[in-house]
XYZ file of C-alpha atoms in Angstrom:
614
model
C 102.452 97.500 99.902
C 105.960 97.599 100.459
C 108.918 100.135 99.663
C 111.456 99.452 97.060
C 114.761 101.309 95.964
C 117.573 100.657 94.114
C 120.522 101.722 92.654
C 122.049 100.864 89.484
C 125.843 102.295 88.109
C 128.009 100.837 85.149
C 130.774 102.777 86.366
C 131.545 101.012 89.802
C 131.271 98.068 92.039
C 128.057 98.353 93.767
C 128.880 95.740 96.440
C 131.328 97.970 97.767
C 129.018 100.423 98.828
C 126.179 98.236 101.048
C 125.908 101.163 103.468
C 124.761 103.875 100.756
C 121.764 101.281 99.854
C 121.147 100.355 103.419
C 120.527 103.942 104.392
C 118.107 104.213 101.206
C 115.875 101.415 102.089
C 115.489 102.583 105.746
C 114.037 106.056 104.073
C 111.221 103.735 103.301
C 110.668 101.720 106.532
C 107.177 103.053 107.210
C 105.673 101.806 103.652
C 107.004 98.336 105.165
C 107.299 98.094 108.816
C 107.271 94.567 109.104
C 110.264 93.322 107.082
C 113.353 94.798 104.888
C 116.026 93.395 102.976
C 118.922 94.029 100.827
C 120.261 92.683 97.303
C 123.373 93.991 95.964
C 125.721 92.564 92.674
C 128.259 94.068 90.911
C 126.975 96.583 89.370
C 122.508 96.395 91.147
C 121.647 96.948 94.351
C 118.192 96.636 95.323
C 116.433 97.672 98.976
C 113.090 96.766 99.984
C 110.497 97.064 103.217
C 107.634 95.082 103.266
C 104.250 95.480 104.625
C 102.989 91.464 104.841
C 99.500 91.757 103.578
C 99.154 87.602 101.600
C 101.204 84.987 102.850
C 102.798 86.429 106.051
C 105.356 83.687 106.702
C 106.982 84.514 103.391
C 107.206 86.385 100.389
C 110.462 88.242 101.464
C 111.751 90.428 99.219
C 114.786 90.826 97.017
C 113.458 88.219 95.599
C 115.493 86.047 93.541
C 114.027 83.136 91.169
C 116.370 81.384 88.343
C 115.611 80.291 85.122
C 117.621 78.267 82.579
C 120.691 78.915 85.346
C 120.176 82.519 85.030
C 119.231 84.427 88.312
C 116.530 86.583 88.127
C 115.823 88.999 91.097
C 112.259 91.607 91.947
C 111.785 94.667 94.619
C 107.872 94.972 94.363
C 105.123 97.147 95.989
C 101.775 96.448 94.938
C 98.820 93.833 94.363
C 98.167 91.934 91.517
C 94.315 91.146 91.987
C 94.640 88.375 89.108
C 97.818 86.271 91.004
C 95.470 83.322 90.689
C 94.258 83.058 87.451
C 98.143 83.862 86.771
C 99.660 81.468 88.824
C 97.863 78.401 86.948
C 98.845 79.399 83.980
C 102.716 79.939 85.136
C 101.823 76.470 86.361
C 100.787 74.876 83.342
C 104.416 75.558 81.675
C 105.677 74.337 84.692
C 106.519 76.908 87.038
C 107.339 75.748 90.745
C 105.748 77.939 93.060
C 107.262 78.695 96.576
C 104.743 80.807 98.088
C 101.217 82.135 97.760
C 102.485 85.831 97.147
C 101.771 87.513 94.166
C 105.591 89.017 94.331
C 106.362 85.411 93.296
C 103.699 85.329 90.188
C 104.892 88.621 89.377
C 108.363 87.267 88.534
C 107.635 84.391 87.056
C 105.255 86.334 84.554
C 108.629 88.462 83.467
C 110.159 85.498 83.575
C 107.540 83.948 80.746
C 106.712 86.335 78.736
C 109.266 89.276 79.216
C 108.327 93.370 79.120
C 104.664 92.228 77.590
C 104.081 91.162 81.451
C 102.554 94.434 82.332
C 99.908 93.945 79.803
C 98.950 90.805 81.570
C 98.367 92.226 85.009
C 95.028 93.486 86.640
C 97.021 95.586 89.805
C 98.250 98.182 91.090
C 102.043 98.101 90.975
C 105.652 99.574 91.385
C 108.579 96.901 90.451
C 111.962 96.587 89.347
C 113.453 93.037 88.175
C 116.912 92.601 87.555
C 118.252 90.400 84.680
C 121.401 89.088 85.504
C 122.084 87.201 82.302
C 120.950 90.463 80.201
C 122.470 92.958 82.392
C 119.194 94.403 82.399
C 117.334 96.448 84.988
C 113.081 95.971 84.033
C 110.615 99.386 85.326
C 107.285 99.135 85.352
C 104.224 101.286 87.140
C 100.401 100.524 87.329
C 98.016 101.921 84.604
C 96.394 104.800 86.422
C 99.775 105.514 88.695
C 98.174 104.636 92.243
C 101.771 103.113 93.527
C 104.372 105.286 92.789
C 107.404 105.355 91.384
C 110.663 108.152 91.497
C 114.269 108.194 89.209
C 116.927 109.861 88.274
C 119.032 108.936 85.045
C 122.393 110.673 85.136
C 125.291 109.167 82.543
C 125.832 105.610 83.429
C 123.565 105.516 86.725
C 119.838 105.021 87.760
C 118.247 105.612 91.020
C 114.993 104.872 91.731
C 112.441 104.540 94.664
C 109.120 104.696 95.478
C 109.473 108.137 97.165
C 112.295 110.568 96.625
C 113.392 110.249 99.732
C 114.789 107.402 99.250
C 116.628 108.723 95.852
C 117.753 111.889 98.219
C 119.593 109.160 100.648
C 121.722 108.818 98.257
C 125.256 111.076 98.983
C 125.278 111.594 94.674
C 121.824 113.635 94.441
C 121.703 116.839 96.368
C 118.184 118.574 97.069
C 117.391 120.952 94.619
C 114.955 123.007 91.978
C 115.150 125.091 89.765
C 112.549 127.717 88.073
C 110.929 124.445 86.788
C 110.311 122.750 90.156
C 109.183 126.150 91.914
C 106.691 126.780 88.929
C 105.575 122.964 89.666
C 105.050 123.920 93.296
C 103.923 127.798 93.273
C 102.011 127.425 90.085
C 100.674 123.808 89.402
C 100.804 122.437 93.712
C 99.639 121.148 94.971
C 99.002 118.798 92.004
C 102.219 118.142 89.995
C 102.816 117.799 86.410
C 103.095 114.146 85.040
C 106.744 112.524 84.736
C 107.666 115.162 87.403
C 109.640 114.567 90.244
C 110.047 117.982 91.673
C 113.535 117.875 92.512
C 116.026 119.231 89.852
C 116.875 115.955 87.378
C 114.328 113.566 89.394
C 111.562 111.966 87.542
C 108.705 110.198 87.622
C 107.471 107.153 85.949
C 104.603 107.917 84.253
C 101.611 105.410 84.840
C 101.274 103.143 82.170
C 104.891 103.384 81.650
C 107.490 100.910 81.962
C 111.521 100.915 81.454
C 114.277 99.208 80.409
C 117.771 100.354 81.342
C 120.738 98.542 80.098
C 124.584 99.769 79.511
C 123.625 101.376 76.309
C 120.995 103.648 77.718
C 117.877 103.854 79.154
C 114.591 103.259 77.052
C 111.103 104.208 78.150
C 107.736 103.426 76.356
C 104.049 102.905 77.160
C 102.163 99.995 77.630
C 98.912 101.048 78.042
C 96.628 104.809 77.177
C 92.982 105.723 77.207
C 91.872 105.081 73.726
C 88.856 106.842 72.347
C 85.912 104.431 70.230
C 82.399 104.571 69.704
C 80.273 102.887 72.627
C 78.126 100.734 71.644
C 76.141 99.409 74.543
C 72.826 100.912 75.194
C 71.560 102.590 79.223
C 70.470 99.004 80.665
C 73.663 96.945 78.843
C 75.746 100.027 79.876
C 74.646 100.307 83.532
C 74.716 96.498 84.122
C 78.312 95.921 82.172
C 79.228 98.790 85.292
C 77.934 97.150 87.969
C 79.388 93.862 87.006
C 82.834 95.495 86.553
C 82.320 97.289 90.214
C 82.137 94.126 91.787
C 84.407 92.070 90.442
C 86.792 94.757 91.160
C 85.446 94.805 94.954
C 85.606 91.253 95.625
C 89.140 90.956 93.956
C 90.580 93.900 96.339
C 88.777 92.041 99.679
C 91.657 89.375 99.929
C 93.488 89.955 102.253
C 95.319 87.355 105.000
C 95.619 90.447 107.812
C 92.038 92.904 109.133
C 90.706 94.561 106.379
C 88.459 97.927 106.534
C 86.919 100.519 104.306
C 86.640 103.856 104.870
C 82.936 105.678 104.385
C 81.761 109.207 103.785
C 78.118 108.235 103.049
C 78.620 109.196 99.819
C 78.033 107.245 97.098
C 81.424 106.112 95.806
C 82.391 104.824 99.476
C 78.922 103.575 100.489
C 78.506 101.294 97.147
C 81.690 99.897 98.342
C 80.962 99.216 101.537
C 78.104 98.039 100.427
C 79.383 95.431 98.006
C 82.111 94.808 101.041
C 79.906 93.647 103.699
C 77.741 91.652 100.875
C 81.334 89.592 100.484
C 81.794 89.568 104.470
C 77.938 88.005 104.929
C 78.700 85.414 102.262
C 82.294 84.273 103.447
C 80.690 84.868 107.273
C 84.231 86.631 108.369
C 81.733 88.648 110.795
C 81.411 92.214 110.976
C 82.892 94.935 108.706
C 84.703 97.609 110.157
C 83.671 100.934 108.558
C 85.805 104.270 109.506
C 84.894 107.879 109.162
C 86.859 111.188 109.758
C 84.956 114.722 111.689
C 86.168 117.213 113.111
C 85.206 118.785 116.247
C 82.278 121.214 116.377
C 82.088 120.746 112.574
C 78.149 120.398 113.661
C 78.501 123.989 115.335
C 79.687 125.187 112.207
C 79.123 124.019 109.348
C 77.594 125.904 106.335
C 76.287 124.249 103.418
C 77.543 125.634 100.090
C 78.133 124.999 96.284
C 81.497 123.414 97.314
C 80.357 121.330 100.287
C 76.791 120.985 100.014
C 75.628 118.607 103.236
C 77.365 117.197 106.280
C 78.604 113.748 106.119
C 77.662 112.679 110.072
C 73.986 112.078 109.187
C 74.587 109.386 105.690
C 77.463 107.264 107.507
C 75.335 106.177 110.639
C 72.367 106.024 107.770
C 74.853 103.457 105.984
C 76.415 101.714 109.111
C 73.035 101.384 109.963
C 71.762 100.029 106.859
C 74.763 97.258 106.279
C 75.295 96.470 109.633
C 79.211 97.582 109.983
C 81.235 97.890 112.937
C 81.662 101.947 113.048
C 83.826 104.108 113.988
C 84.314 107.775 113.484
C 88.040 109.101 114.540
C 87.449 112.643 115.653
C 90.431 115.561 115.487
C 90.833 119.087 116.882
C 92.767 121.781 115.252
C 95.899 121.277 117.591
C 95.926 117.541 116.117
C 95.600 119.175 112.377
C 98.856 122.267 112.751
C 100.753 119.370 113.767
C 100.093 117.210 110.675
C 100.887 119.658 108.184
C 104.573 119.085 109.079
C 104.560 115.206 109.323
C 102.508 115.329 106.210
C 105.180 116.813 104.206
C 107.344 114.809 105.331
C 105.219 111.903 103.537
C 105.199 113.308 100.659
C 108.410 115.093 100.143
C 106.819 118.059 98.821
C 104.276 120.430 99.870
C 101.107 119.057 99.171
C 97.105 119.596 100.268
C 97.780 120.923 103.281
C 95.085 120.265 106.031
C 93.409 117.691 103.692
C 97.019 115.731 103.763
C 97.322 115.996 107.216
C 93.668 115.000 108.161
C 94.587 111.778 106.474
C 97.252 110.972 107.512
C 96.190 111.208 111.271
C 92.839 109.525 109.812
C 95.170 106.516 108.338
C 97.330 106.344 111.956
C 94.373 105.766 113.390
C 93.118 103.595 111.262
C 96.300 101.334 111.731
C 95.578 100.363 115.206
C 92.768 98.552 113.816
C 93.093 97.531 110.413
C 95.710 97.099 108.237
C 94.226 97.065 105.026
C 91.362 99.937 104.100
C 89.557 100.190 100.866
C 88.538 103.536 99.300
C 85.950 105.110 97.275
C 89.027 107.573 95.568
C 88.909 108.411 91.698
C 85.232 107.725 90.694
C 84.479 111.387 90.687
C 87.475 111.589 87.934
C 86.228 108.636 85.775
C 82.536 109.462 85.733
C 82.363 113.424 85.681
C 81.001 114.166 89.479
C 83.555 117.553 90.253
C 81.518 121.200 89.679
C 84.254 121.452 86.493
C 81.875 119.253 84.844
C 79.472 120.997 85.520
C 79.992 124.550 86.169
C 79.923 126.657 83.183
C 82.645 129.532 84.638
C 84.942 126.310 84.974
C 83.947 124.107 81.482
C 85.033 127.581 79.621
C 88.293 128.139 81.831
C 91.163 128.233 79.326
C 92.917 126.446 82.241
C 92.914 123.895 85.015
C 89.912 124.087 86.028
C 90.100 123.159 89.365
C 92.682 125.764 89.495
C 91.210 129.076 88.613
C 92.754 131.741 90.780
C 96.344 131.648 89.912
C 96.469 135.424 90.054
C 95.781 135.822 93.367
C 97.933 133.109 94.078
C 101.178 134.450 91.610
C 100.396 137.872 93.578
C 101.318 136.355 96.873
C 105.184 135.550 95.182
C 108.293 137.901 95.124
C 108.148 140.023 91.945
C 111.801 138.560 91.192
C 110.437 134.715 91.586
C 107.379 135.489 88.873
C 110.098 137.078 86.306
C 112.198 134.266 87.166
C 109.663 131.578 86.394
C 107.057 132.927 84.759
C 103.992 130.953 85.846
C 101.124 131.760 84.528
C 103.031 130.982 81.001
C 104.553 127.892 82.638
C 100.754 126.570 83.519
C 99.278 127.472 80.023
C 102.006 125.422 78.532
C 101.045 122.609 80.579
C 97.633 123.186 80.069
C 98.011 122.813 76.066
C 100.426 119.585 76.400
C 98.040 117.643 78.207
C 95.186 118.675 75.740
C 97.409 117.732 73.071
C 97.643 114.054 74.817
C 93.859 113.600 74.713
C 92.505 110.748 72.480
C 89.820 112.207 69.701
C 86.857 110.365 68.947
C 85.987 112.024 65.371
C 82.426 112.919 64.889
C 82.079 114.116 68.141
C 80.374 117.095 68.730
C 82.469 120.590 70.569
C 80.448 119.972 73.867
C 81.145 115.853 73.722
C 84.818 117.026 72.319
C 84.987 119.185 75.635
C 83.525 116.803 77.791
C 86.177 114.175 76.902
C 88.869 116.776 77.849
C 87.542 117.486 80.931
C 87.371 114.066 81.769
C 91.440 113.541 80.558
C 92.336 116.320 82.473
C 91.078 115.148 85.552
C 92.126 111.394 85.436
C 95.503 111.947 84.010
C 96.284 115.741 85.868
C 94.068 116.075 89.198
C 93.571 112.153 90.146
C 97.288 111.654 90.548
C 96.774 114.300 93.437
C 95.087 112.565 95.539
C 96.263 109.120 94.285
C 99.528 110.580 95.654
C 98.103 112.311 98.700
C 96.069 108.334 99.574
C 99.556 106.305 98.575
C 101.647 108.827 101.037
C 99.830 109.662 103.820
C 98.474 105.741 104.383
C 101.742 104.235 103.550
C 103.287 107.182 106.393
C 101.223 105.047 108.445
C 102.070 101.308 107.049
C 98.199 101.142 105.643
C 97.629 99.520 102.441
C 94.623 101.225 100.819
C 92.813 99.694 97.526
C 91.071 102.071 95.159
C 88.589 99.605 93.163
C 87.449 102.187 90.703
C 90.904 102.581 89.422
C 90.618 99.415 88.245
C 91.488 99.699 84.464
C 89.101 97.738 82.744
C 86.228 99.948 84.498
C 88.144 102.622 83.427
C 88.465 101.907 79.853
C 84.954 100.766 79.720
C 83.066 103.943 81.379
C 85.849 106.545 79.049
C 83.696 106.036 76.135
C 80.173 105.722 77.746
C 78.821 109.548 75.948
C 78.829 111.798 78.093
C 74.704 112.339 77.810
C 75.075 108.853 79.247
C 77.492 109.227 82.155
C 74.498 111.992 83.546
C 71.313 109.827 83.389
C 68.470 111.351 85.358
C 70.448 114.708 84.972
C 72.727 114.050 87.724
C 76.261 114.337 88.346
C 77.433 110.646 88.200
C 74.149 109.036 87.003
C 74.935 106.617 85.210
C 76.913 104.819 88.614
C 73.669 105.501 90.659
C 71.592 103.682 87.737
C 74.542 100.807 88.005
C 74.063 100.822 92.082
C 70.049 100.909 92.193
C 69.419 98.078 94.610
C 72.846 98.250 96.177
C 72.182 101.440 98.254
C 69.069 103.344 99.943
C 67.235 105.126 97.578
C 68.154 109.051 99.813
C 72.028 107.958 99.773
C 71.635 106.750 95.715
C 70.782 110.343 95.083
C 72.688 112.093 97.755
C 74.396 115.312 96.444
C 78.238 115.067 96.115
C 80.159 116.343 98.660
C 84.166 116.105 99.027
C 86.687 114.645 102.005
C 85.347 116.745 104.646
C 87.162 119.572 105.832
C 87.659 121.293 109.591
C 84.887 124.605 109.722
C 86.467 125.125 112.781
C 87.663 129.064 112.918
C 90.151 127.919 115.478
C 91.863 126.490 112.692
C 91.730 129.854 110.501
C 93.255 131.737 113.978
C 96.352 128.807 114.126
C 97.437 129.314 110.717
C 97.128 132.896 110.806
C 99.098 132.870 113.755
C 102.295 130.375 112.414
C 101.807 132.656 109.110
C 102.673 135.537 110.923
C 105.864 133.678 113.090
C 106.956 132.672 109.637
C 106.922 136.369 108.203
C 108.919 137.700 111.697
C 111.261 134.648 111.198
C 114.707 136.296 109.276
C 115.745 133.088 108.739
C 112.732 131.724 106.832
C 113.773 129.820 103.630
C 110.461 131.397 102.076
C 110.561 135.058 102.859
C 113.185 135.644 99.870
C 109.795 134.047 97.377
C 107.057 135.809 98.468
C 105.866 139.167 98.834
C 105.847 139.306 102.862
C 103.730 142.473 102.909
C 100.834 141.137 100.882
C 101.134 137.820 102.766
C 101.000 139.596 105.746
C 97.871 141.220 104.802
C 95.967 138.783 103.646
C 96.796 137.253 106.899
C 94.962 140.391 108.576
C 92.041 140.105 106.055
C 88.739 139.497 107.331
C 87.578 135.939 107.042
C 84.622 136.063 104.854
C 87.511 137.501 102.111
C 88.652 133.792 102.399
C 86.684 131.170 101.345
C 86.783 131.051 97.602
C 88.781 127.609 96.417
C 92.094 128.468 95.182
C 92.543 124.628 94.379
C 89.862 121.945 93.916
C 86.904 122.258 95.947
C 88.458 122.347 99.665
C 91.510 125.099 99.230
C 90.471 128.387 100.341
C 92.141 131.224 102.941
C 92.918 129.357 105.943
C 94.724 126.093 103.135
C 96.389 129.313 101.560
C 98.322 129.730 104.627
C 98.791 126.253 105.430
C 100.409 125.368 101.962
C 102.713 128.327 102.895
C 103.502 126.972 106.285
C 104.503 123.671 104.486
C 106.547 125.104 101.867
C 108.632 126.638 104.613
C 109.335 123.706 106.241
C 109.762 121.600 103.187
C 112.651 123.766 102.162
C 113.988 123.797 105.978
C 113.675 119.968 106.049
C 114.701 119.071 103.248
C 117.489 121.789 102.995
C 116.667 122.647 99.569
C 118.614 124.207 97.325
C 117.423 126.766 94.767
C 118.943 126.834 91.625
């Protein structure tokens, strides 16, 4: 993968400002540690940092190709998994390739098919193409939003970047947040409303959207969205179709000219992808597949099963690694590692995130990078197939809000009354929730229960899944590691979206239809393992450490967090009994210790980015 950034300005000759572009580009070096490049014309400046995965010897960017004597220049972050098919079509149309990399395939696709090229792509991508003849910039992002893209449009200027930090490096764009941005942080966070960039005037290009920027202004359109229609396949056909789609996606995403591995938790999703990868490795005589898992010091001693985390991963990981004959690596972290990672993960995300859940993934990816450049992950299966508790627990299904964030009152109670009066968090969350429901593509004739499950699927795919995809992209790319997510193949998502809930729950088990599709791929005991989320530490030393850090912030008069919180209430929470602190307030993993860690991250974010509140 790579990092991309750019600056288009109709008022200035950008050839006179190379240092600004170079500074913006350097902020993304972690995303592309292998090479970097810039390209500047009168009104367009593009920067790129490269992580070499396909054709490392070639494919340098920015890349320029000429058609009809007019140059087209691209910066691109991603992978096209159908590049071989597109290459053959383009060669038939007389395009002459100089490399074997997919960057050139994408650029020639735009030259050949124009803006509609995005509809032909199977992959994960964010890219910008400058058409010198038309003096036009075209920006696009993949359908599910696996690859990030942020932008700022002000008057005659457009700034964009893979991460907010690239835009913040421009001298004309200060780090500011307003009431809406703070509502995102304190009421929606660590999720984020699609299209929202947190920082004032910054936006995110939504998944499945593209932009055209000319001297006449900015035009944005959706080129893909979920469509609801009757599902006509029977149970056996449906299971077979899912199996075919998943196998095709997994095999396509194993293509790499650099070392590749999988992340293995012992759950159905990661085990399935690891099994498919191991089979393909054996078929191709590529040797033993390397697998990686994460664990924490003394977790075996302190783990206690609960409704949100029913069992430990370690025995299941060993079961799958032995079954498949993989070369497995367990990465072990202790509390001091997790505390340190809270700060690194804030910079990786450019905002407060999922606390130690982010931080541990950052540390995990950093260790994997020592052995591999590409990893495959089971992210997104729970959103697509309905694996989360909120698909199955009545109090979550009936909640008139985002079901992964039911403790808004307790969160708001930790804030300064003046802040809550200003940003109106309850009203803000309710407005965002109702906006999301209005987007749901309905299917006439569905029962209320079927309609509600469609809503839950839509909320999960468009509101919760982006949080985890952001997490996976930022934490991995902060370490120069590319992570691929086959469950985000848009063909699979489109197909599963319309499978009736009763069929998704085949066997009366969450993700039942996926389990049926994987019969013969996984051992029976793994196939029917109860879902368990990404592992977190259960060591009481972690709670002790974040309490202490929180108390230090409360006693630091220079902390920018203090005016935003109710110090007395946060202090009381920091002194509460541990048993009072383990009800999740976001998702399944973030409870009391993670609330302290989240506030620590907010404090670190305000300090590091010198955020002004306006």
